[in-house]
């Protein structure tokens, strides 16, 4: 009797995965168009979005953490940050207590451009989300976080890889 339940769960997982892949593809295309608007590489635009997101959540973002988030080597990250700094999109600041710690900040110009660019899609998504009860959305947040943790666990370096 358990097999049909597991089969249903596997089918549901596949449908959810397909929906997430489609959302990810659309998000990637939106990021590519944002990059074109700024006149930067798409990787640079995704870095800017990560920096802005970290600032919004109040979590300091270092170059090392950013390089892990967008999967760049330290050399490639340095080149990316140099480009963004020269364009006036990013600043690097040193910590007050530990001067070795560098924190990344996006410029006011980037924040304005991002808000202007993403406002229409954010408004449409807010309209859709407003149709659902907060409890359901909270459950969805929990499910997404748990699904992400399974991927993160798979992607974590194994002892034999180190």
PDB file of C-alpha atoms in Angstrom:
ATOM      1  CA  UNK A   1       0.000   0.000   0.000  1.00  0.00           C
ATOM      2  CA  UNK A   2       2.943   2.333   0.557  1.00  0.00           C
ATOM      3  CA  UNK A   3       4.178   2.148  -3.030  1.00  0.00           C
ATOM      4  CA  UNK A   4       1.337   4.260  -4.511  1.00  0.00           C
ATOM      5  CA  UNK A   5       1.949   6.928  -1.854  1.00  0.00           C
ATOM      6  CA  UNK A   6       5.665   7.025  -2.657  1.00  0.00           C
ATOM      7  CA  UNK A   7       4.829   7.087  -6.360  1.00  0.00           C
ATOM      8  CA  UNK A   8       2.502  10.031  -5.753  1.00  0.00           C
ATOM      9  CA  UNK A   9       5.221  11.833  -3.803  1.00  0.00           C
ATOM     10  CA  UNK A  10       7.773  11.195  -6.558  1.00  0.00           C
ATOM     11  CA  UNK A  11       5.332  12.461  -9.192  1.00  0.00           C
ATOM     12  CA  UNK A  12       4.622  15.560  -7.076  1.00  0.00           C
ATOM     13  CA  UNK A  13       8.371  16.126  -6.649  1.00  0.00           C
ATOM     14  CA  UNK A  14       8.822  15.955 -10.417  1.00  0.00           C
ATOM     15  CA  UNK A  15       6.003  18.450 -11.024  1.00  0.00           C
ATOM     16  CA  UNK A  16       7.413  20.822  -8.402  1.00  0.00           C
ATOM     17  CA  UNK A  17      10.929  20.436  -9.795  1.00  0.00           C
ATOM     18  CA  UNK A  18       9.678  21.243 -13.290  1.00  0.00           C
ATOM     19  CA  UNK A  19       7.901  24.330 -11.979  1.00  0.00           C
ATOM     20  CA  UNK A  20      11.029  25.447 -10.140  1.00  0.00           C
ATOM     21  CA  UNK A  21      13.166  24.859 -13.246  1.00  0.00           C
ATOM     22  CA  UNK A  22      10.772  26.964 -15.325  1.00  0.00           C
ATOM     23  CA  UNK A  23      10.782  29.712 -12.682  1.00  0.00           C
ATOM     24  CA  UNK A  24      14.590  29.557 -12.546  1.00  0.00           C
ATOM     25  CA  UNK A  25      14.864  29.839 -16.324  1.00  0.00           C
ATOM     26  CA  UNK A  26      12.575  32.871 -16.344  1.00  0.00           C
ATOM     27  CA  UNK A  27      14.473  34.431 -13.432  1.00  0.00           C
ATOM     28  CA  UNK A  28      17.754  33.858 -15.279  1.00  0.00           C
ATOM     29  CA  UNK A  29      16.368  35.532 -18.401  1.00  0.00           C
ATOM     30  CA  UNK A  30      15.130  38.464 -16.333  1.00  0.00           C
ATOM     31  CA  UNK A  31      18.618  38.773 -14.827  1.00  0.00           C
ATOM     32  CA  UNK A  32      20.159  38.674 -18.301  1.00  0.00           C
ATOM     33  CA  UNK A  33      17.883  41.523 -19.390  1.00  0.00           C
ATOM     34  CA  UNK A  34      18.763  43.499 -16.261  1.00  0.00           C
ATOM     35  CA  UNK A  35      22.436  42.992 -17.137  1.00  0.00           C
ATOM     36  CA  UNK A  36      21.791  44.290 -20.656  1.00  0.00           C
ATOM     37  CA  UNK A  37      20.048  47.345 -19.197  1.00  0.00           C
ATOM     38  CA  UNK A  38      23.102  48.045 -17.035  1.00  0.00           C
ATOM     39  CA  UNK A  39      25.542  47.222 -19.819  1.00  0.00           C
ATOM     40  CA  UNK A  40      27.323  44.535 -17.774  1.00  0.00           C
ATOM     41  CA  UNK A  41      27.879  40.775 -18.003  1.00  0.00           C
ATOM     42  CA  UNK A  42      25.011  38.648 -16.686  1.00  0.00           C
ATOM     43  CA  UNK A  43      27.314  37.263 -13.978  1.00  0.00           C
ATOM     44  CA  UNK A  44      28.021  40.840 -12.884  1.00  0.00           C
ATOM     45  CA  UNK A  45      24.289  41.566 -12.686  1.00  0.00           C
ATOM     46  CA  UNK A  46      23.659  38.451 -10.592  1.00  0.00           C
ATOM     47  CA  UNK A  47      26.478  39.546  -8.279  1.00  0.00           C
ATOM     48  CA  UNK A  48      24.843  42.975  -7.950  1.00  0.00           C
ATOM     49  CA  UNK A  49      21.515  41.356  -7.099  1.00  0.00           C
ATOM     50  CA  UNK A  50      23.194  39.194  -4.438  1.00  0.00           C
ATOM     51  CA  UNK A  51      24.893  42.266  -2.950  1.00  0.00           C
ATOM     52  CA  UNK A  52      21.634  44.244  -2.912  1.00  0.00           C
ATOM     53  CA  UNK A  53      19.733  41.291  -1.419  1.00  0.00           C
ATOM     54  CA  UNK A  54      22.301  40.926   1.357  1.00  0.00           C
ATOM     55  CA  UNK A  55      22.025  44.635   2.139  1.00  0.00           C
ATOM     56  CA  UNK A  56      18.217  44.413   2.288  1.00  0.00           C
ATOM     57  CA  UNK A  57      18.392  41.518   4.726  1.00  0.00           C
ATOM     58  CA  UNK A  58      21.046  43.266   6.824  1.00  0.00           C
ATOM     59  CA  UNK A  59      23.604  40.506   6.299  1.00  0.00           C
ATOM     60  CA  UNK A  60      27.114  41.709   5.392  1.00  0.00           C
ATOM     61  CA  UNK A  61      28.425  40.128   2.209  1.00  0.00           C
ATOM     62  CA  UNK A  62      32.138  39.536   1.711  1.00  0.00           C
ATOM     63  CA  UNK A  63      33.817  38.822  -1.629  1.00  0.00           C
ATOM     64  CA  UNK A  64      34.492  35.242  -0.460  1.00  0.00           C
ATOM     65  CA  UNK A  65      30.837  34.600   0.380  1.00  0.00           C
ATOM     66  CA  UNK A  66      29.702  36.186  -2.882  1.00  0.00           C
ATOM     67  CA  UNK A  67      32.123  33.998  -4.852  1.00  0.00           C
ATOM     68  CA  UNK A  68      30.584  30.903  -3.231  1.00  0.00           C
ATOM     69  CA  UNK A  69      27.035  32.110  -3.931  1.00  0.00           C
ATOM     70  CA  UNK A  70      27.638  32.679  -7.631  1.00  0.00           C
ATOM     71  CA  UNK A  71      30.300  29.976  -8.098  1.00  0.00           C
ATOM     72  CA  UNK A  72      33.300  32.053  -9.135  1.00  0.00           C
ATOM     73  CA  UNK A  73      36.967  31.538  -8.341  1.00  0.00           C
ATOM     74  CA  UNK A  74      38.676  34.182  -6.223  1.00  0.00           C
ATOM     75  CA  UNK A  75      40.500  35.517  -9.294  1.00  0.00           C
ATOM     76  CA  UNK A  76      37.297  35.797 -11.320  1.00  0.00           C
ATOM     77  CA  UNK A  77      35.580  37.438  -8.332  1.00  0.00           C
ATOM     78  CA  UNK A  78      38.340  40.034  -8.070  1.00  0.00           C
ATOM     79  CA  UNK A  79      37.995  40.871 -11.774  1.00  0.00           C
ATOM     80  CA  UNK A  80      34.196  41.076 -11.448  1.00  0.00           C
ATOM     81  CA  UNK A  81      34.382  43.380  -8.421  1.00  0.00           C
ATOM     82  CA  UNK A  82      36.982  45.562 -10.135  1.00  0.00           C
ATOM     83  CA  UNK A  83      34.625  45.998 -13.113  1.00  0.00           C
ATOM     84  CA  UNK A  84      31.657  46.809 -10.898  1.00  0.00           C
ATOM     85  CA  UNK A  85      33.704  49.201  -8.782  1.00  0.00           C
ATOM     86  CA  UNK A  86      35.027  51.016 -11.880  1.00  0.00           C
ATOM     87  CA  UNK A  87      31.451  51.346 -13.173  1.00  0.00           C
ATOM     88  CA  UNK A  88      30.436  52.919  -9.858  1.00  0.00           C
ATOM     89  CA  UNK A  89      28.035  50.093  -9.011  1.00  0.00           C
ATOM     90  CA  UNK A  90      29.848  48.628  -5.983  1.00  0.00           C
ATOM     91  CA  UNK A  91      32.021  49.799  -3.119  1.00  0.00           C
ATOM     92  CA  UNK A  92      34.182  47.710  -0.833  1.00  0.00           C
ATOM     93  CA  UNK A  93      34.472  48.795   2.783  1.00  0.00           C
ATOM     94  CA  UNK A  94      36.592  47.462   5.610  1.00  0.00           C
ATOM     95  CA  UNK A  95      35.046  46.427   8.926  1.00  0.00           C
ATOM     96  CA  UNK A  96      35.282  48.802  11.849  1.00  0.00           C
ATOM     97  CA  UNK A  97      36.548  46.273  14.365  1.00  0.00           C
ATOM     98  CA  UNK A  98      38.441  43.925  12.056  1.00  0.00           C
ATOM     99  CA  UNK A  99      39.977  45.874   9.176  1.00  0.00           C
ATOM    100  CA  UNK A 100      40.755  42.630   7.330  1.00  0.00           C
ATOM    101  CA  UNK A 101      37.051  42.016   6.685  1.00  0.00           C
ATOM    102  CA  UNK A 102      35.799  43.536   3.435  1.00  0.00           C
ATOM    103  CA  UNK A 103      32.073  44.117   2.952  1.00  0.00           C
ATOM    104  CA  UNK A 104      30.418  44.780  -0.397  1.00  0.00           C
ATOM    105  CA  UNK A 105      27.796  47.487  -0.935  1.00  0.00           C
ATOM    106  CA  UNK A 106      25.834  48.395  -4.044  1.00  0.00           C
ATOM    107  CA  UNK A 107      25.511  52.040  -5.027  1.00  0.00           C
ATOM    108  CA  UNK A 108      22.312  54.065  -4.739  1.00  0.00           C
ATOM    109  CA  UNK A 109      22.265  54.163  -8.547  1.00  0.00           C
ATOM    110  CA  UNK A 110      22.132  50.358  -8.776  1.00  0.00           C
ATOM    111  CA  UNK A 111      19.412  50.200  -6.137  1.00  0.00           C
ATOM    112  CA  UNK A 112      17.301  52.695  -8.100  1.00  0.00           C
ATOM    113  CA  UNK A 113      17.861  50.886 -11.399  1.00  0.00           C
ATOM    114  CA  UNK A 114      17.015  47.518  -9.845  1.00  0.00           C
ATOM    115  CA  UNK A 115      13.877  48.852  -8.173  1.00  0.00           C
ATOM    116  CA  UNK A 116      12.726  50.429 -11.429  1.00  0.00           C
ATOM    117  CA  UNK A 117      13.515  47.320 -13.484  1.00  0.00           C
ATOM    118  CA  UNK A 118      12.011  44.734 -11.118  1.00  0.00           C
ATOM    119  CA  UNK A 119       9.014  46.771  -9.845  1.00  0.00           C
ATOM    120  CA  UNK A 120       6.551  45.543 -12.507  1.00  0.00           C
ATOM    121  CA  UNK A 121       7.268  41.842 -11.929  1.00  0.00           C
ATOM    122  CA  UNK A 122       7.358  42.319  -8.152  1.00  0.00           C
ATOM    123  CA  UNK A 123       3.935  43.981  -8.264  1.00  0.00           C
ATOM    124  CA  UNK A 124       2.483  41.172 -10.389  1.00  0.00           C
ATOM    125  CA  UNK A 125       3.931  38.521  -8.090  1.00  0.00           C
ATOM    126  CA  UNK A 126       2.635  40.364  -5.005  1.00  0.00           C
ATOM    127  CA  UNK A 127      -0.845  40.373  -6.563  1.00  0.00           C
ATOM    128  CA  UNK A 128      -0.670  36.609  -7.069  1.00  0.00           C
ATOM    129  CA  UNK A 129       0.705  35.904  -3.592  1.00  0.00           C
ATOM    130  CA  UNK A 130      -1.977  38.098  -1.985  1.00  0.00           C
ATOM    131  CA  UNK A 131      -4.564  35.564  -3.189  1.00  0.00           C
ATOM    132  CA  UNK A 132      -3.207  32.906  -0.806  1.00  0.00           C
ATOM    133  CA  UNK A 133      -3.461  32.705   2.981  1.00  0.00           C
ATOM    134  CA  UNK A 134      -0.258  33.616   4.857  1.00  0.00           C
ATOM    135  CA  UNK A 135      -0.187  30.153   6.458  1.00  0.00           C
ATOM    136  CA  UNK A 136       0.014  28.479   3.048  1.00  0.00           C
ATOM    137  CA  UNK A 137       2.768  30.845   1.908  1.00  0.00           C
ATOM    138  CA  UNK A 138       4.684  30.128   5.109  1.00  0.00           C
ATOM    139  CA  UNK A 139       4.377  26.393   4.407  1.00  0.00           C
ATOM    140  CA  UNK A 140       5.658  26.984   0.885  1.00  0.00           C
ATOM    141  CA  UNK A 141       8.638  28.924   2.265  1.00  0.00           C
ATOM    142  CA  UNK A 142       9.367  25.997   4.583  1.00  0.00           C
ATOM    143  CA  UNK A 143       9.121  23.429   1.787  1.00  0.00           C
ATOM    144  CA  UNK A 144      11.400  25.490  -0.483  1.00  0.00           C
ATOM    145  CA  UNK A 145      13.963  25.913   2.320  1.00  0.00           C
ATOM    146  CA  UNK A 146      13.937  22.177   2.995  1.00  0.00           C
ATOM    147  CA  UNK A 147      14.273  21.322  -0.698  1.00  0.00           C
ATOM    148  CA  UNK A 148      17.194  23.753  -0.984  1.00  0.00           C
ATOM    149  CA  UNK A 149      18.865  22.123   2.007  1.00  0.00           C
ATOM    150  CA  UNK A 150      18.746  18.739   0.259  1.00  0.00           C
ATOM    151  CA  UNK A 151      20.531  20.241  -2.742  1.00  0.00           C
ATOM    152  CA  UNK A 152      23.041  22.040  -0.512  1.00  0.00           C
ATOM    153  CA  UNK A 153      23.793  18.772   1.276  1.00  0.00           C
ATOM    154  CA  UNK A 154      24.422  17.071  -2.060  1.00  0.00           C
ATOM    155  CA  UNK A 155      26.646  19.937  -3.209  1.00  0.00           C
ATOM    156  CA  UNK A 156      28.663  20.167   0.018  1.00  0.00           C
ATOM    157  CA  UNK A 157      32.250  19.041  -0.447  1.00  0.00           C
ATOM    158  CA  UNK A 158      32.757  15.477   0.670  1.00  0.00           C
ATOM    159  CA  UNK A 159      35.733  14.588   2.827  1.00  0.00           C
ATOM    160  CA  UNK A 160      37.304  12.561   0.000  1.00  0.00           C
ATOM    161  CA  UNK A 161      37.013  15.598  -2.320  1.00  0.00           C
ATOM    162  CA  UNK A 162      38.994  17.832   0.035  1.00  0.00           C
TER     163      UNK A 162
END
